[in-house]
JSON list of C-alpha atoms in Angstrom, two decimals:
[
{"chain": "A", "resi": 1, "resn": "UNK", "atom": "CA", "xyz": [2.18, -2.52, 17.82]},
{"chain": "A", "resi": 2, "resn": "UNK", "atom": "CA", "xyz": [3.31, -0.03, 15.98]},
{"chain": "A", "resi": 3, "resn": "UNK", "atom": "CA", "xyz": [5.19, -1.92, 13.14]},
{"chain": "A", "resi": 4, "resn": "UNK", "atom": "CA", "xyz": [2.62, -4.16, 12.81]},
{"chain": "A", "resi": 5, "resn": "UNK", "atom": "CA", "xyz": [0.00, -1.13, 12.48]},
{"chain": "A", "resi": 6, "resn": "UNK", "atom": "CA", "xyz": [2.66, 0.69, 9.72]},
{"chain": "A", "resi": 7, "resn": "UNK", "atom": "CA", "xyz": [3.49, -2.65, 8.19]},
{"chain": "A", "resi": 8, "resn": "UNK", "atom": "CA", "xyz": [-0.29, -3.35, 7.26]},
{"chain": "A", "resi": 9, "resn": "UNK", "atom": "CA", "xyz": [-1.02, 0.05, 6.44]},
{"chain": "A", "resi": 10, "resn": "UNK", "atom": "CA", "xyz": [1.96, -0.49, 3.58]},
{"chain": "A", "resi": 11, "resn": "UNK", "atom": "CA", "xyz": [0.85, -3.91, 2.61]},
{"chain": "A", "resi": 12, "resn": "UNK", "atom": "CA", "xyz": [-2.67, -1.68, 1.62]},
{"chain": "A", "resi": 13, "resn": "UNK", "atom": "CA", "xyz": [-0.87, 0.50, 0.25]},
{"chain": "A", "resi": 14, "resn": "UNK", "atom": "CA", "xyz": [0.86, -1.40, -2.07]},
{"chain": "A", "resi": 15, "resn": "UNK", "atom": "CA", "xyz": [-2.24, -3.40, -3.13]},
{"chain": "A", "resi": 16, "resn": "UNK", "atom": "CA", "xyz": [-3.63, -0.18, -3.85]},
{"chain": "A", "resi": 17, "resn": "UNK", "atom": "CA", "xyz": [-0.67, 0.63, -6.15]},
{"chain": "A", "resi": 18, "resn": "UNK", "atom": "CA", "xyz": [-1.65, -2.64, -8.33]},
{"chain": "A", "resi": 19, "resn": "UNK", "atom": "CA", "xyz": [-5.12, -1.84, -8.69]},
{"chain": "A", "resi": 20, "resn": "UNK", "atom": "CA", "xyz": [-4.09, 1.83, -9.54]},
{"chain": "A", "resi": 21, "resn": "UNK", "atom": "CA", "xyz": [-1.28, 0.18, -11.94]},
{"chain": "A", "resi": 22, "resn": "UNK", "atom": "CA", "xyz": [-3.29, -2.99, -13.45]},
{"chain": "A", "resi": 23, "resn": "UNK", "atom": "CA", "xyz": [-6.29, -3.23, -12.12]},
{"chain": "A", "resi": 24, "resn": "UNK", "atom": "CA", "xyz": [-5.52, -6.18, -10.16]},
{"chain": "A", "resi": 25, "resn": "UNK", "atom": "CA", "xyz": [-6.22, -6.82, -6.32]},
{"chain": "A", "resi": 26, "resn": "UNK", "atom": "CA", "xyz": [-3.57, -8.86, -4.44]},
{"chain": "A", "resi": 27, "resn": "UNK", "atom": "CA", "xyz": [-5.33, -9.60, -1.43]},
{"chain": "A", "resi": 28, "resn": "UNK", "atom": "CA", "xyz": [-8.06, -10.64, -2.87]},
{"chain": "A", "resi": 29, "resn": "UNK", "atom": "CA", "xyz": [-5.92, -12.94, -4.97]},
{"chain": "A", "resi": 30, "resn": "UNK", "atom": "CA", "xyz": [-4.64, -14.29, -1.65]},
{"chain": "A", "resi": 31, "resn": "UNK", "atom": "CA", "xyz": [-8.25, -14.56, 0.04]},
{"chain": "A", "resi": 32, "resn": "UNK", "atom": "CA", "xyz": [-10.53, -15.60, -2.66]},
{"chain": "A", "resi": 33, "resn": "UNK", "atom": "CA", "xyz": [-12.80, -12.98, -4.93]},
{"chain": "A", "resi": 34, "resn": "UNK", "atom": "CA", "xyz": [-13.14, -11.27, -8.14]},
{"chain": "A", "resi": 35, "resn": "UNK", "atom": "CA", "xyz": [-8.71, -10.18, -8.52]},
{"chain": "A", "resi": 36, "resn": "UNK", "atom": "CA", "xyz": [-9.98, -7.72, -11.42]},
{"chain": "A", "resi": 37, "resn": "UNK", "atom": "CA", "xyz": [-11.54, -4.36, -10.62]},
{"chain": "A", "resi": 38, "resn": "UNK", "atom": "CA", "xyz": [-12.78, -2.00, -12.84]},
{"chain": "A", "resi": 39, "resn": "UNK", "atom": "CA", "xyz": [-11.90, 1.61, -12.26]},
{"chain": "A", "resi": 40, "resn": "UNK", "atom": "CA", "xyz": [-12.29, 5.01, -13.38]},
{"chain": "A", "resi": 41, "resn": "UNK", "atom": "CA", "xyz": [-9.02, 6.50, -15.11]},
{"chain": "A", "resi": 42, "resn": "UNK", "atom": "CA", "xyz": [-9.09, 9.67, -12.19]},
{"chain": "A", "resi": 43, "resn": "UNK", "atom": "CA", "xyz": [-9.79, 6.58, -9.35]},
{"chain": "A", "resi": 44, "resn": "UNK", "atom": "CA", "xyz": [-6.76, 4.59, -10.55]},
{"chain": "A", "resi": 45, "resn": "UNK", "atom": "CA", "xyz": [-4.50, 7.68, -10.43]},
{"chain": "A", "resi": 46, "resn": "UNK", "atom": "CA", "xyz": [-5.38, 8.03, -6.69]},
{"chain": "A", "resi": 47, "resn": "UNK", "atom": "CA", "xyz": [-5.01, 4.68, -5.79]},
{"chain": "A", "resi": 48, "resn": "UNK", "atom": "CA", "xyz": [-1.54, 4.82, -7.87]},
{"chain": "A", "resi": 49, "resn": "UNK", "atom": "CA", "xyz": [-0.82, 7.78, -5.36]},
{"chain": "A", "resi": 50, "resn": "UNK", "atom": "CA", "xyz": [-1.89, 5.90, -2.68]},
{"chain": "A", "resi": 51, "resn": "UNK", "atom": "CA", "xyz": [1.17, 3.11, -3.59]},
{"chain": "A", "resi": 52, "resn": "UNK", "atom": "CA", "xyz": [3.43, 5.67, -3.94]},
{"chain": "A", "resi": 53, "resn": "UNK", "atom": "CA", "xyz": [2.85, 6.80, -0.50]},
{"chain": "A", "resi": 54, "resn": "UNK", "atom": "CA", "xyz": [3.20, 3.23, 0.82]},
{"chain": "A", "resi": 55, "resn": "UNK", "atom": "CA", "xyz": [6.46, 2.60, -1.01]},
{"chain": "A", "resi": 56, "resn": "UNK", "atom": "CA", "xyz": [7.66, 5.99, 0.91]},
{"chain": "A", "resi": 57, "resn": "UNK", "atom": "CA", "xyz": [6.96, 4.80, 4.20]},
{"chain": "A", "resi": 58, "resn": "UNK", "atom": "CA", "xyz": [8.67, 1.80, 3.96]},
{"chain": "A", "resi": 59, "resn": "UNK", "atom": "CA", "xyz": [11.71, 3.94, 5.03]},
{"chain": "A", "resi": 60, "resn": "UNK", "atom": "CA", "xyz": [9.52, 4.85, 9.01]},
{"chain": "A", "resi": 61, "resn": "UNK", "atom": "CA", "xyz": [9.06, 0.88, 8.76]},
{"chain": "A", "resi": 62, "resn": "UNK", "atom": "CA", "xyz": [12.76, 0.19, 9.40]},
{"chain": "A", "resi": 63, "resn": "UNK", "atom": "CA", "xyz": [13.50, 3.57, 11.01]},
{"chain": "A", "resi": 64, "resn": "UNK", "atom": "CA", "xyz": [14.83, 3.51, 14.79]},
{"chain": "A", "resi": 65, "resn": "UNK", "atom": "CA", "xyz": [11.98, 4.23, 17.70]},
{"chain": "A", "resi": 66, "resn": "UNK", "atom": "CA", "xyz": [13.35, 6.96, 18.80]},
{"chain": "A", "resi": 67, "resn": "UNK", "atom": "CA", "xyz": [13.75, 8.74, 14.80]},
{"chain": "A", "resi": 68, "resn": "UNK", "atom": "CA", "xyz": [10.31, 7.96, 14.36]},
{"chain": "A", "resi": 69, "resn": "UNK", "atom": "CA", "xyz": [8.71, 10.28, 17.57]},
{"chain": "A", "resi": 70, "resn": "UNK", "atom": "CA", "xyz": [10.33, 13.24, 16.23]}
]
Protein backbone atom coordinates (compact mmCIF):
# COMPACT_ATOMS: atom_id res chain seq x y z
CA UNK A 1 0.00 0.00 0.00
CA UNK A 2 2.60 1.97 0.44
CA UNK A 3 4.10 2.15 -3.15
CA UNK A 4 0.98 2.58 -4.52
CA UNK A 5 0.27 5.60 -1.96
CA UNK A 6 4.10 7.13 -2.90
CA UNK A 7 3.68 6.19 -6.53
CA UNK A 8 0.43 8.40 -6.90
CA UNK A 9 1.61 11.01 -4.76
CA UNK A 10 4.65 11.31 -7.58
CA UNK A 11 2.41 10.90 -10.52
CA UNK A 12 0.74 14.44 -8.80
CA UNK A 13 3.64 15.59 -8.42
CA UNK A 14 4.86 15.47 -11.66
CA UNK A 15 1.60 16.81 -13.21
CA UNK A 16 2.11 19.58 -11.00
CA UNK A 17 5.62 20.14 -12.46
CA UNK A 18 3.88 20.60 -16.09
CA UNK A 19 1.42 22.99 -15.04
CA UNK A 20 4.22 24.87 -13.07
CA UNK A 21 6.48 24.38 -16.38
CA UNK A 22 3.74 24.92 -19.30
CA UNK A 23 0.74 25.35 -18.04
CA UNK A 24 -0.52 22.13 -19.12
CA UNK A 25 -2.46 19.42 -17.00
CA UNK A 26 -1.67 15.75 -17.83
CA UNK A 27 -4.33 14.11 -16.11
CA UNK A 28 -6.72 16.00 -17.26
CA UNK A 29 -5.40 15.32 -20.73
CA UNK A 30 -5.85 11.64 -19.86
CA UNK A 31 -9.48 12.10 -18.27
CA UNK A 32 -11.15 14.67 -20.32
CA UNK A 33 -11.23 18.70 -19.38
CA UNK A 34 -9.84 22.01 -20.10
CA UNK A 35 -5.50 20.60 -20.41
CA UNK A 36 -4.65 24.51 -20.20
CA UNK A 37 -4.63 26.35 -16.88
CA UNK A 38 -3.97 29.71 -16.31
CA UNK A 39 -1.73 30.61 -13.43
CA UNK A 40 -0.18 33.26 -11.54
CA UNK A 41 3.74 33.60 -12.19
CA UNK A 42 4.34 33.08 -7.96
CA UNK A 43 1.55 29.89 -8.30
CA UNK A 44 3.52 28.27 -11.13
CA UNK A 45 6.81 28.56 -9.22
CA UNK A 46 5.21 26.48 -6.38
CA UNK A 47 3.73 24.02 -8.37
CA UNK A 48 7.28 23.85 -10.28
CA UNK A 49 8.58 23.13 -6.63
CA UNK A 50 6.07 20.83 -6.09
CA UNK A 51 7.62 18.60 -9.34
CA UNK A 52 10.80 18.97 -8.12
CA UNK A 53 9.89 17.34 -4.96
CA UNK A 54 8.17 14.48 -6.83
CA UNK A 55 11.14 13.86 -9.12
CA UNK A 56 13.19 13.53 -5.61
CA UNK A 57 11.14 10.94 -4.24
CA UNK A 58 11.27 8.80 -6.97
CA UNK A 59 14.53 7.55 -5.29
CA UNK A 60 12.01 6.24 -1.63
CA UNK A 61 9.85 4.72 -4.65
CA UNK A 62 12.48 2.07 -5.48
CA UNK A 63 14.23 2.20 -2.09
CA UNK A 64 14.28 -1.21 0.02
CA UNK A 65 11.42 -1.52 2.99
CA UNK A 66 13.53 -1.67 5.45
CA UNK A 67 15.79 1.87 4.13
CA UNK A 68 12.64 3.53 3.95
CA UNK A 69 11.48 3.15 8.04
CA UNK A 70 14.59 4.74 9.06
Amino acid sequence: MGKFALTLVIIGALNWLLIGLFQWDLVTAIFGGEVHRASSGFSRIVYAIVGLCGLYCLKYLFMDETKRAR
